[in-house]
Amino acid sequence: MVTISPNASLKRPPPKIGFVSLGCPKALVDSEQILTQLRAEGYETSSTYEDADLVVVNTCGFIDSAVEESLDAIGEALAENGKVIVTGCLGARDGGDMIKQAHPQVLAVTGPQALPEVMAAVHLHMPQPHDPYISLIPPQGIRLTPRHYAYVKISEGCNHRCTFCIIPSMRGDLVSRPINQVMQEAENLVNAGVKELLIISQDTSAYGVDVKYRTGFWQGKPLKTRMTELARALGDLGVWVRLHYVYPYPHVDDVIPLMAEGKILPYLDVPFQHASPRILKAMKRPANSENNLTRVRRWREICPDITLRSTFIVGFPGETEAEFEQLLEFLEEAQLDRVGCFAYSPVEGARANALPGHVTEEVKEQRRARLMAAQKKISTARLARKIGQRMIVLVEDVQENRAIARSSGDAPEIDGVVYIARPKKLKRGEFAEVEITGSDPHDLRARETRL
Ligand code: SF4
């Protein structure tokens, strides 16, 4: 005979939630917030479909290939598990209709930044466990990045209306997080062992515009909700601070001295998108290329070690050969360190699609290849200038015969790395000093030095 204890229901294992996270670092932060809340409420996470009681898929809807990847991921989760909740940017397209039509079996669909809605759907289909002891979570929350670096999202949405982009229609206008909240999160991360904070948003330089740069308080002192003040305060935490998605406003000049002082990393990710004044206007981007070139020169005067990363779009509707060549000339003049290039993708709902003179896919691809070839020469020459220098790197991985690290010029996932031969004392997630011994178009080679 089997005796059932009256407390058996309390001892039931907590529900397990599987999670698939797609898309950009901003979507990753949304995933981290959902995972943190799940853990806070006592749910467990599962790394396999078969072990999970339910799966959340965080989607990306930025370009057509991302839409396809997201729909495939939802299909896979349905086939392998069957209980699926969808969130993220694709969920905001057509009010979620695209997903519901492709996969009518999904339990719920929400847009991005929809923590309460996602949790409500989870509660409905997989009720919350009751054990209060498992609701304890670490103060830094749940992270999907390695222990030594973390993304910190400082705002949501965007006030611009670039004609190639549908992000504002999915994520809304700019909403800045209170500066004390951002600082508290950053401090928690540093206390938990994070060595590098990557600051992200749709438009980092606009931080605080929506709250008129309101003065908040951090550790009893007033602190304005503005990029320069935030960068300085983060710099005081004593870890690497890297700024991403810095729209080229004039006041960006104010953070360059902080880089020269060593407060934050001498690294700026500033998407210029093009160099032809006509194309920039058609894109509804404010800066013109002459101003941008003057800026780049001034930034380098103030901080000669600065690494400049930018992204460009080629084959924008109406782009002529002459306008594309203007972009190549800009690259030659600007000598940017890191460049990403996209062929224009007519994302559904983008106003630029209505512009005349669409460029053929073949020409777009040719221009992308030409731009990347030109940039490869620039990048090769700029990296070669580092041979012989000593620099501090953050170690990502230690293998038998080599270690992989990143310098101040290398953001995770998007830039190059530093390969260190025959590592002796290097540890993953720790800083080390190296001497650069070689380079190629994207990466550096180095040897360990004694600190
Ligand atoms: S600034 Fe960035 S997020 Fe905002 S509309 Fe332009 S491309 Fe989109």
Short mmCIF file of C-alpha atoms and ligand atoms in Angstrom, two decimals:
data_model
loop_
_atom_site.label_atom_id
_atom_site.label_comp_id
_atom_site.label_asym_id
_atom_site.label_seq_id
_atom_site.Cartn_x
_atom_site.Cartn_y
_atom_site.Cartn_z
CA MET A 1 0.00 0.00 0.00
CA VAL A 2 1.26 3.45 -0.84
CA THR A 3 0.83 6.17 1.79
CA ILE A 4 0.54 9.68 0.51
CA SER A 5 1.91 12.31 2.86
CA PRO A 6 -0.44 15.30 3.38
CA ASN A 7 2.52 17.56 2.44
CA ALA A 8 3.31 15.75 -0.80
CA SER A 9 1.95 18.59 -2.92
CA LEU A 10 4.36 21.04 -1.25
CA LYS A 11 7.30 18.86 -2.22
CA ARG A 12 6.39 18.74 -5.91
CA PRO A 13 9.39 19.91 -7.91
CA PRO A 14 9.03 23.48 -9.18
CA PRO A 15 7.95 23.92 -12.81
CA LYS A 16 10.78 24.15 -15.31
CA ILE A 17 10.77 26.80 -18.01
CA GLY A 18 12.87 26.50 -21.16
CA PHE A 19 14.11 29.71 -22.72
CA VAL A 20 15.21 30.60 -26.26
CA SER A 21 16.71 34.07 -26.58
CA LEU A 22 17.23 35.55 -30.06
CA GLY A 23 18.19 39.01 -31.29
CA CYS A 24 20.29 41.94 -30.16
CA PRO A 25 21.75 42.73 -26.70
CA LYS A 26 18.60 44.74 -25.89
CA ALA A 27 16.51 41.62 -26.39
CA LEU A 28 19.06 39.72 -24.31
CA VAL A 29 18.47 42.12 -21.42
CA ASP A 30 14.70 41.55 -21.74
CA SER A 31 15.42 37.79 -21.53
CA GLU A 32 17.56 38.31 -18.44
CA GLN A 33 14.77 40.27 -16.76
CA ILE A 34 12.23 37.53 -17.50
CA LEU A 35 14.63 34.82 -16.26
CA THR A 36 15.34 36.84 -13.12
CA GLN A 37 11.61 37.17 -12.41
CA LEU A 38 11.02 33.46 -13.06
CA ARG A 39 13.78 32.57 -10.60
CA ALA A 40 12.44 35.13 -8.11
CA GLU A 41 9.10 33.36 -8.20
CA GLY A 42 10.61 29.91 -7.72
CA TYR A 43 10.51 28.55 -11.27
CA GLU A 44 13.47 26.53 -12.46
CA THR A 45 15.01 26.84 -15.89
CA SER A 46 15.69 23.97 -18.22
CA SER A 47 18.30 23.75 -20.95
CA THR A 48 16.45 21.06 -22.89
CA TYR A 49 13.03 21.03 -24.50
CA GLU A 50 12.10 17.62 -23.09
CA ASP A 51 12.84 18.62 -19.50
CA ALA A 52 10.89 21.86 -19.71
CA ASP A 53 7.22 22.16 -18.75
CA LEU A 54 6.86 25.22 -20.95
CA VAL A 55 9.14 27.21 -23.29
CA VAL A 56 9.44 31.01 -23.71
CA VAL A 57 10.84 32.17 -27.06
CA ASN A 58 12.15 35.77 -27.18
CA THR A 59 12.10 36.77 -30.85
CA CYS A 60 13.72 39.35 -33.09
CA GLY A 61 11.85 41.03 -35.94
CA PHE A 62 14.41 43.50 -37.21
CA ILE A 63 15.19 42.12 -40.68
CA ASP A 64 13.69 39.38 -42.78
CA SER A 65 16.35 36.79 -41.91
CA ALA A 66 15.71 37.45 -38.18
CA VAL A 67 11.95 37.00 -38.73
CA GLU A 68 12.61 33.66 -40.40
CA GLU A 69 14.96 32.55 -37.63
CA SER A 70 12.38 33.51 -35.00
CA LEU A 71 9.51 31.69 -36.73
CA ASP A 72 11.75 28.60 -37.09
CA ALA A 73 12.68 28.74 -33.40
CA ILE A 74 8.99 28.90 -32.41
CA GLY A 75 8.24 25.94 -34.72
CA GLU A 76 11.07 23.92 -33.19
CA ALA A 77 9.94 24.68 -29.61
CA LEU A 78 6.36 23.66 -30.50
CA ALA A 79 7.51 20.43 -32.13
CA GLU A 80 9.86 19.50 -29.29
CA ASN A 81 7.85 20.71 -26.32
CA GLY A 82 4.38 21.85 -27.38
CA LYS A 83 3.78 24.59 -24.77
CA VAL A 84 5.20 27.85 -26.07
CA ILE A 85 4.88 31.53 -25.09
CA VAL A 86 6.34 34.05 -27.54
CA THR A 87 7.68 37.49 -26.64
CA GLY A 88 9.98 40.09 -28.25
CA CYS A 89 10.05 42.35 -31.28
CA LEU A 90 8.41 39.94 -33.71
CA GLY A 91 5.43 39.78 -31.36
CA ALA A 92 4.87 43.49 -31.97
CA ARG A 93 4.62 43.06 -35.76
CA ASP A 94 0.96 43.26 -36.90
CA GLY A 95 -0.16 42.92 -33.28
CA GLY A 96 1.26 39.38 -33.19
CA ASP A 97 -0.77 38.22 -36.22
CA MET A 98 2.27 37.05 -38.17
CA ILE A 99 3.17 34.61 -35.38
CA LYS A 100 -0.39 33.47 -34.74
CA GLN A 101 -0.91 32.75 -38.43
CA ALA A 102 2.33 30.80 -38.77
CA HIS A 103 1.94 28.97 -35.43
CA PRO A 104 -1.66 29.05 -34.15
CA GLN A 105 -0.79 26.63 -31.31
CA VAL A 106 1.31 29.18 -29.34
CA LEU A 107 -0.18 29.89 -25.92
CA ALA A 108 0.45 33.65 -25.89
CA VAL A 109 2.23 36.37 -27.88
CA THR A 110 3.59 39.63 -26.43
CA GLY A 111 5.83 42.40 -27.78
CA PRO A 112 9.24 43.43 -26.37
CA GLN A 113 9.75 44.76 -22.79
CA ALA A 114 6.64 42.89 -21.72
CA LEU A 115 7.75 41.33 -18.43
CA PRO A 116 4.31 41.59 -16.71
CA GLU A 117 2.49 40.13 -19.76
CA VAL A 118 4.97 37.26 -20.12
CA MET A 119 4.72 36.45 -16.42
CA ALA A 120 0.90 36.56 -16.57
CA ALA A 121 0.98 34.02 -19.44
CA VAL A 122 3.42 31.80 -17.53
CA HIS A 123 1.19 31.94 -14.41
CA LEU A 124 -1.85 30.99 -16.47
CA HIS A 125 -0.31 27.95 -18.12
CA MET A 126 2.16 26.84 -15.44
CA PRO A 127 1.05 28.10 -12.01
CA GLN A 128 3.63 29.62 -9.70
CA PRO A 129 5.26 27.27 -7.16
CA HIS A 130 4.63 28.00 -3.49
CA ASP A 131 7.91 27.30 -1.72
CA PRO A 132 9.06 30.66 -0.32
CA TYR A 133 12.62 29.43 0.17
CA ILE A 134 13.33 29.11 -3.53
CA SER A 135 12.38 32.69 -4.30
CA LEU A 136 15.80 33.92 -3.26
CA ILE A 137 17.76 35.31 -6.17
CA PRO A 138 21.21 36.83 -6.41
CA PRO A 139 21.11 40.67 -6.33
CA GLN A 140 22.64 40.89 -9.82
CA GLY A 141 19.72 38.87 -11.25
CA ILE A 142 20.08 36.09 -13.80
CA ARG A 143 22.57 36.73 -16.58
CA LEU A 144 23.00 35.06 -19.95
CA THR A 145 26.50 36.47 -20.49
CA PRO A 146 29.72 35.00 -18.99
CA ARG A 147 30.35 35.98 -15.39
CA HIS A 148 32.94 38.64 -16.23
CA TYR A 149 30.91 40.95 -18.47
CA ALA A 150 27.32 42.17 -18.54
CA TYR A 151 25.06 44.38 -20.61
CA VAL A 152 23.31 47.22 -18.81
CA LYS A 153 20.30 48.67 -20.61
CA ILE A 154 19.84 52.33 -19.69
CA SER A 155 16.73 53.18 -21.70
CA GLU A 156 14.06 51.76 -23.95
CA GLY A 157 12.68 53.04 -27.22
CA CYS A 158 13.85 55.85 -29.47
CA ASN A 159 12.71 59.37 -30.42
CA HIS A 160 14.25 59.24 -33.90
CA ARG A 161 12.41 58.07 -36.96
CA CYS A 162 15.19 56.79 -39.25
CA THR A 163 13.36 55.79 -42.41
CA PHE A 164 14.98 52.33 -42.66
CA CYS A 165 14.08 51.33 -39.09
CA ILE A 166 10.88 50.09 -37.45
CA ILE A 167 12.23 49.89 -33.91
CA PRO A 168 10.32 52.97 -32.64
CA SER A 169 7.05 51.41 -33.87
CA MET A 170 7.90 48.24 -31.93
CA ARG A 171 9.54 49.69 -28.82
CA GLY A 172 7.97 53.18 -28.65
CA ASP A 173 9.55 56.54 -27.78
CA LEU A 174 12.57 56.92 -25.50
CA VAL A 175 12.03 56.05 -21.83
CA SER A 176 15.17 56.44 -19.68
CA ARG A 177 15.62 54.29 -16.60
CA PRO A 178 16.15 56.27 -13.37
CA ILE A 179 19.87 56.87 -12.91
CA ASN A 180 19.93 55.48 -9.36
CA GLN A 181 18.42 52.21 -10.65
CA VAL A 182 21.05 51.95 -13.39
CA MET A 183 23.84 52.68 -10.91
CA GLN A 184 22.47 50.16 -8.40
CA GLU A 185 22.33 47.46 -11.06
CA ALA A 186 25.87 48.30 -12.18
CA GLU A 187 27.18 48.17 -8.60
CA ASN A 188 25.44 44.82 -7.96
CA LEU A 189 27.08 43.42 -11.08
CA VAL A 190 30.53 44.65 -10.05
CA ASN A 191 30.04 43.19 -6.55
CA ALA A 192 29.14 39.87 -8.20
CA GLY A 193 32.47 39.81 -10.09
CA VAL A 194 31.63 41.51 -13.39
CA LYS A 195 34.73 43.17 -14.88
CA GLU A 196 33.19 44.92 -17.85
CA LEU A 197 29.88 46.79 -18.19
CA LEU A 198 28.53 47.22 -21.72
CA ILE A 199 26.11 50.13 -21.81
CA ILE A 200 23.32 49.65 -24.32
CA SER A 201 20.04 51.21 -25.46
CA GLN A 202 18.61 52.21 -28.84
CA ASP A 203 20.22 55.63 -28.47
CA THR A 204 22.71 55.89 -25.59
CA SER A 205 23.55 59.56 -26.15
CA ALA A 206 19.87 60.52 -25.73
CA TYR A 207 19.82 59.15 -22.18
CA GLY A 208 17.72 61.46 -19.99
CA VAL A 209 16.23 63.59 -22.80
CA ASP A 210 12.72 62.32 -21.96
CA VAL A 211 13.06 63.33 -18.27
CA LYS A 212 14.78 66.64 -19.10
CA TYR A 213 18.03 65.31 -17.60
CA ARG A 214 16.32 65.08 -14.19
CA THR A 215 18.65 65.08 -11.19
CA GLY A 216 18.56 61.78 -9.34
CA PHE A 217 20.59 60.68 -6.32
CA TRP A 218 23.29 58.08 -6.02
CA GLN A 219 25.00 57.37 -2.71
CA GLY A 220 23.52 60.55 -1.27
CA LYS A 221 24.86 62.81 -4.01
CA PRO A 222 22.94 64.47 -6.86
CA LEU A 223 23.52 62.92 -10.28
CA LYS A 224 21.95 64.10 -13.53
CA THR A 225 20.21 61.61 -15.82
CA ARG A 226 22.61 62.27 -18.71
CA MET A 227 25.15 60.15 -20.60
CA THR A 228 28.28 62.07 -19.54
CA GLU A 229 27.37 62.07 -15.84
CA LEU A 230 26.37 58.41 -16.00
CA ALA A 231 29.62 57.47 -17.74
CA ARG A 232 31.66 59.31 -15.08
CA ALA A 233 29.78 57.63 -12.21
CA LEU A 234 30.12 54.20 -13.81
CA GLY A 235 33.83 54.89 -14.33
CA ASP A 236 34.13 55.31 -10.54
CA LEU A 237 33.11 51.65 -10.05
CA GLY A 238 36.62 50.59 -11.14
CA VAL A 239 35.71 48.21 -13.99
CA TRP A 240 35.74 48.53 -17.78
CA VAL A 241 32.83 50.60 -19.08
CA ARG A 242 32.08 50.42 -22.82
CA LEU A 243 29.54 52.65 -24.60
CA HIS A 244 27.45 51.22 -27.43
CA TYR A 245 24.90 52.73 -29.86
CA VAL A 246 26.04 56.31 -29.36
CA TYR A 247 24.11 58.41 -31.85
CA PRO A 248 26.40 61.16 -33.21
CA TYR A 249 25.03 64.21 -31.36
CA PRO A 250 27.43 67.13 -30.69
CA HIS A 251 27.42 66.46 -26.92
CA VAL A 252 29.08 63.07 -27.51
CA ASP A 253 32.29 65.14 -27.55
CA ASP A 254 31.90 65.52 -23.76
CA VAL A 255 32.58 61.84 -23.00
CA ILE A 256 35.85 61.70 -24.96
CA PRO A 257 37.87 63.41 -22.16
CA LEU A 258 36.61 60.68 -19.77
CA MET A 259 38.19 58.15 -22.13
CA ALA A 260 41.44 60.12 -22.27
CA GLU A 261 41.50 60.17 -18.43
CA GLY A 262 41.02 56.38 -18.33
CA LYS A 263 37.65 56.65 -16.55
CA ILE A 264 35.85 54.65 -19.24
CA LEU A 265 37.20 52.57 -22.11
CA PRO A 266 38.51 54.54 -25.09
CA TYR A 267 35.92 52.94 -27.34
CA LEU A 268 32.96 54.48 -29.12
CA ASP A 269 30.35 52.57 -31.08
CA VAL A 270 28.77 55.31 -33.16
CA PRO A 271 26.54 54.29 -36.10
CA PHE A 272 27.13 56.82 -38.90
CA GLN A 273 25.09 54.76 -41.44
CA HIS A 274 26.26 56.74 -44.52
CA ALA A 275 28.36 59.67 -45.67
CA SER A 276 26.37 61.15 -48.55
CA PRO A 277 24.41 64.21 -47.31
CA ARG A 278 21.50 63.33 -49.61
CA ILE A 279 21.30 59.74 -48.37
CA LEU A 280 21.67 60.80 -44.73
CA LYS A 281 18.75 63.19 -45.28
CA ALA A 282 16.67 60.47 -46.92
CA MET A 283 17.49 58.23 -43.95
CA LYS A 284 16.43 61.08 -41.62
CA ARG A 285 19.80 61.02 -39.91
CA PRO A 286 20.86 64.45 -38.70
CA ALA A 287 24.63 64.57 -38.96
CA ASN A 288 26.35 65.39 -42.21
CA SER A 289 29.58 63.68 -43.14
CA GLU A 290 31.75 66.82 -42.99
CA ASN A 291 30.73 67.32 -39.35
CA ASN A 292 31.33 63.66 -38.66
CA LEU A 293 34.84 63.81 -40.10
CA THR A 294 35.67 66.91 -38.07
CA ARG A 295 34.36 65.13 -34.99
CA VAL A 296 36.39 61.99 -35.62
CA ARG A 297 39.54 64.11 -35.94
CA ARG A 298 38.77 66.02 -32.74
CA TRP A 299 38.05 62.81 -30.82
CA ARG A 300 41.42 61.42 -31.88
CA GLU A 301 43.19 64.63 -30.86
CA ILE A 302 41.67 64.41 -27.38
CA CYS A 303 42.09 60.63 -27.04
CA PRO A 304 44.63 59.22 -29.51
CA ASP A 305 44.02 55.62 -28.35
CA ILE A 306 40.30 55.69 -29.07
CA THR A 307 38.83 52.74 -31.00
CA LEU A 308 35.99 53.88 -33.25
CA ARG A 309 33.38 51.39 -34.39
CA SER A 310 30.60 52.25 -36.79
CA THR A 311 27.96 50.63 -38.97
CA PHE A 312 26.84 51.56 -42.47
CA ILE A 313 24.01 50.67 -44.81
CA VAL A 314 24.76 50.29 -48.52
CA GLY A 315 22.22 50.03 -51.31
CA PHE A 316 19.73 52.36 -49.58
CA PRO A 317 16.91 53.21 -52.06
CA GLY A 318 18.19 55.72 -54.60
CA GLU A 319 21.87 55.32 -53.66
CA THR A 320 23.91 56.11 -56.79
CA GLU A 321 27.39 54.83 -57.59
CA ALA A 322 28.73 58.34 -56.90
CA GLU A 323 27.04 58.43 -53.48
CA PHE A 324 28.43 55.03 -52.63
CA GLU A 325 31.89 56.24 -53.62
CA GLN A 326 31.41 59.22 -51.30
CA LEU A 327 30.99 56.67 -48.52
CA LEU A 328 34.21 54.91 -49.52
CA GLU A 329 36.03 58.27 -49.46
CA PHE A 330 34.64 58.98 -46.00
CA LEU A 331 35.96 55.63 -44.77
CA GLU A 332 39.38 56.40 -46.24
CA GLU A 333 39.43 59.77 -44.48
CA ALA A 334 37.94 58.63 -41.17
CA GLN A 335 40.16 55.52 -40.80
CA LEU A 336 37.66 53.88 -38.45
CA ASP A 337 38.94 50.88 -36.52
CA ARG A 338 35.92 48.61 -36.70
CA VAL A 339 33.14 48.69 -39.28
CA GLY A 340 29.99 46.66 -39.81
CA CYS A 341 28.12 46.95 -43.09
CA PHE A 342 24.58 45.86 -44.00
CA ALA A 343 23.02 45.69 -47.43
CA TYR A 344 19.73 47.61 -47.22
CA SER A 345 16.97 45.23 -46.21
CA PRO A 346 13.39 46.41 -46.95
CA VAL A 347 11.95 45.63 -43.54
CA GLU A 348 8.17 45.55 -43.71
CA GLY A 349 6.77 48.82 -42.41
CA ALA A 350 9.93 50.93 -42.99
CA ARG A 351 9.17 54.23 -44.70
CA ALA A 352 12.29 54.03 -46.86
CA ASN A 353 10.68 51.20 -48.83
CA ALA A 354 8.44 53.78 -50.51
CA LEU A 355 11.43 55.73 -51.84
CA PRO A 356 12.18 55.44 -55.56
CA GLY A 357 15.27 53.86 -57.12
CA HIS A 358 15.61 50.56 -55.27
CA VAL A 359 19.06 49.06 -55.79
CA THR A 360 19.25 45.49 -57.07
CA GLU A 361 20.34 42.76 -54.66
CA GLU A 362 23.38 42.09 -56.84
CA VAL A 363 24.58 45.71 -56.71
CA LYS A 364 23.89 45.88 -52.96
CA GLU A 365 26.03 42.81 -52.38
CA GLN A 366 28.81 44.13 -54.64
CA ARG A 367 28.85 47.43 -52.74
CA ARG A 368 28.89 45.64 -49.39
CA ALA A 369 31.84 43.53 -50.54
CA ARG A 370 33.68 46.60 -51.88
CA LEU A 371 33.15 48.48 -48.63
CA MET A 372 34.31 45.55 -46.52
CA ALA A 373 37.40 45.08 -48.74
CA ALA A 374 38.30 48.77 -48.35
CA GLN A 375 37.77 48.54 -44.59
CA LYS A 376 39.85 45.37 -44.37
CA LYS A 377 42.90 47.31 -45.58
CA ILE A 378 42.24 50.10 -43.07
CA SER A 379 41.69 47.65 -40.21
CA THR A 380 44.83 45.66 -41.13
CA ALA A 381 46.97 48.81 -41.07
CA ARG A 382 45.46 50.13 -37.83
CA LEU A 383 45.94 46.84 -35.99
CA ALA A 384 49.52 46.50 -37.29
CA ARG A 385 50.35 49.80 -35.57
CA LYS A 386 49.73 48.08 -32.23
CA ILE A 387 52.57 45.58 -32.64
CA GLY A 388 55.09 46.10 -29.86
CA GLN A 389 52.59 47.82 -27.53
CA ARG A 390 51.81 46.53 -24.07
CA MET A 391 48.15 46.48 -23.14
CA ILE A 392 45.69 45.18 -20.57
CA VAL A 393 43.31 42.53 -21.83
CA LEU A 394 40.37 40.65 -20.33
CA VAL A 395 40.79 36.90 -20.70
CA GLU A 396 37.81 35.13 -22.31
CA ASP A 397 39.07 31.57 -22.58
CA VAL A 398 42.20 29.59 -21.71
CA GLN A 399 42.98 26.58 -23.92
CA GLU A 400 45.95 24.22 -23.94
CA ASN A 401 48.19 26.19 -26.28
CA ARG A 402 46.60 29.58 -26.38
CA ALA A 403 44.28 31.94 -24.61
CA ILE A 404 41.69 34.23 -26.15
CA ALA A 405 41.26 37.70 -24.71
CA ARG A 406 39.82 41.09 -25.56
CA SER A 407 41.51 44.48 -25.45
CA SER A 408 39.83 47.84 -24.89
CA GLY A 409 39.26 47.89 -28.66
CA ASP A 410 37.29 44.63 -28.77
CA ALA A 411 33.66 44.42 -27.73
CA PRO A 412 32.39 40.86 -27.21
CA GLU A 413 30.80 39.10 -30.20
CA ILE A 414 31.19 41.97 -32.69
CA ASP A 415 34.91 42.88 -32.76
CA GLY A 416 38.17 40.94 -32.97
CA VAL A 417 40.14 39.24 -30.21
CA VAL A 418 43.70 38.94 -28.92
CA TYR A 419 45.25 35.47 -29.21
CA ILE A 420 47.88 34.83 -26.55
CA ALA A 421 50.36 32.06 -27.25
CA ARG A 422 51.31 29.45 -24.61
CA PRO A 423 49.49 30.97 -21.62
CA LYS A 424 51.04 30.31 -18.22
CA LYS A 425 49.20 32.19 -15.52
CA LEU A 426 46.14 33.45 -17.34
CA LYS A 427 42.69 32.86 -15.87
CA ARG A 428 39.33 33.19 -17.56
CA GLY A 429 37.55 36.39 -16.56
CA GLU A 430 40.71 38.06 -15.20
CA PHE A 431 42.70 41.01 -16.53
CA ALA A 432 46.24 40.41 -17.78
CA GLU A 433 49.00 42.46 -19.36
CA VAL A 434 50.26 41.33 -22.76
CA GLU A 435 52.68 42.48 -25.43
CA ILE A 436 51.36 42.55 -28.99
CA THR A 437 53.50 40.45 -31.33
CA GLY A 438 51.43 40.25 -34.50
CA SER A 439 48.19 41.16 -36.23
CA ASP A 440 45.88 40.30 -39.11
CA PRO A 441 42.87 42.14 -40.57
CA HIS A 442 40.71 41.62 -37.47
CA ASP A 443 42.68 40.15 -34.56
CA LEU A 444 45.90 40.64 -32.62
CA ARG A 445 48.47 38.10 -31.43
CA ALA A 446 50.31 38.58 -28.15
CA ARG A 447 52.47 37.08 -25.43
CA GLU A 448 52.00 37.23 -21.70
CA THR A 449 54.13 39.73 -19.80
CA ARG A 450 54.89 39.83 -16.12
CA LEU A 451 52.84 42.52 -14.43
S1 SF4 B 1 18.23 55.91 -33.94
FE1 SF4 B 1 18.42 53.68 -34.16
S2 SF4 B 1 16.60 52.81 -33.13
FE2 SF4 B 1 16.21 54.99 -33.44
S3 SF4 B 1 15.05 55.07 -35.36
FE3 SF4 B 1 17.22 55.39 -35.88
S4 SF4 B 1 18.06 53.33 -36.34
FE4 SF4 B 1 16.07 53.06 -35.29
#
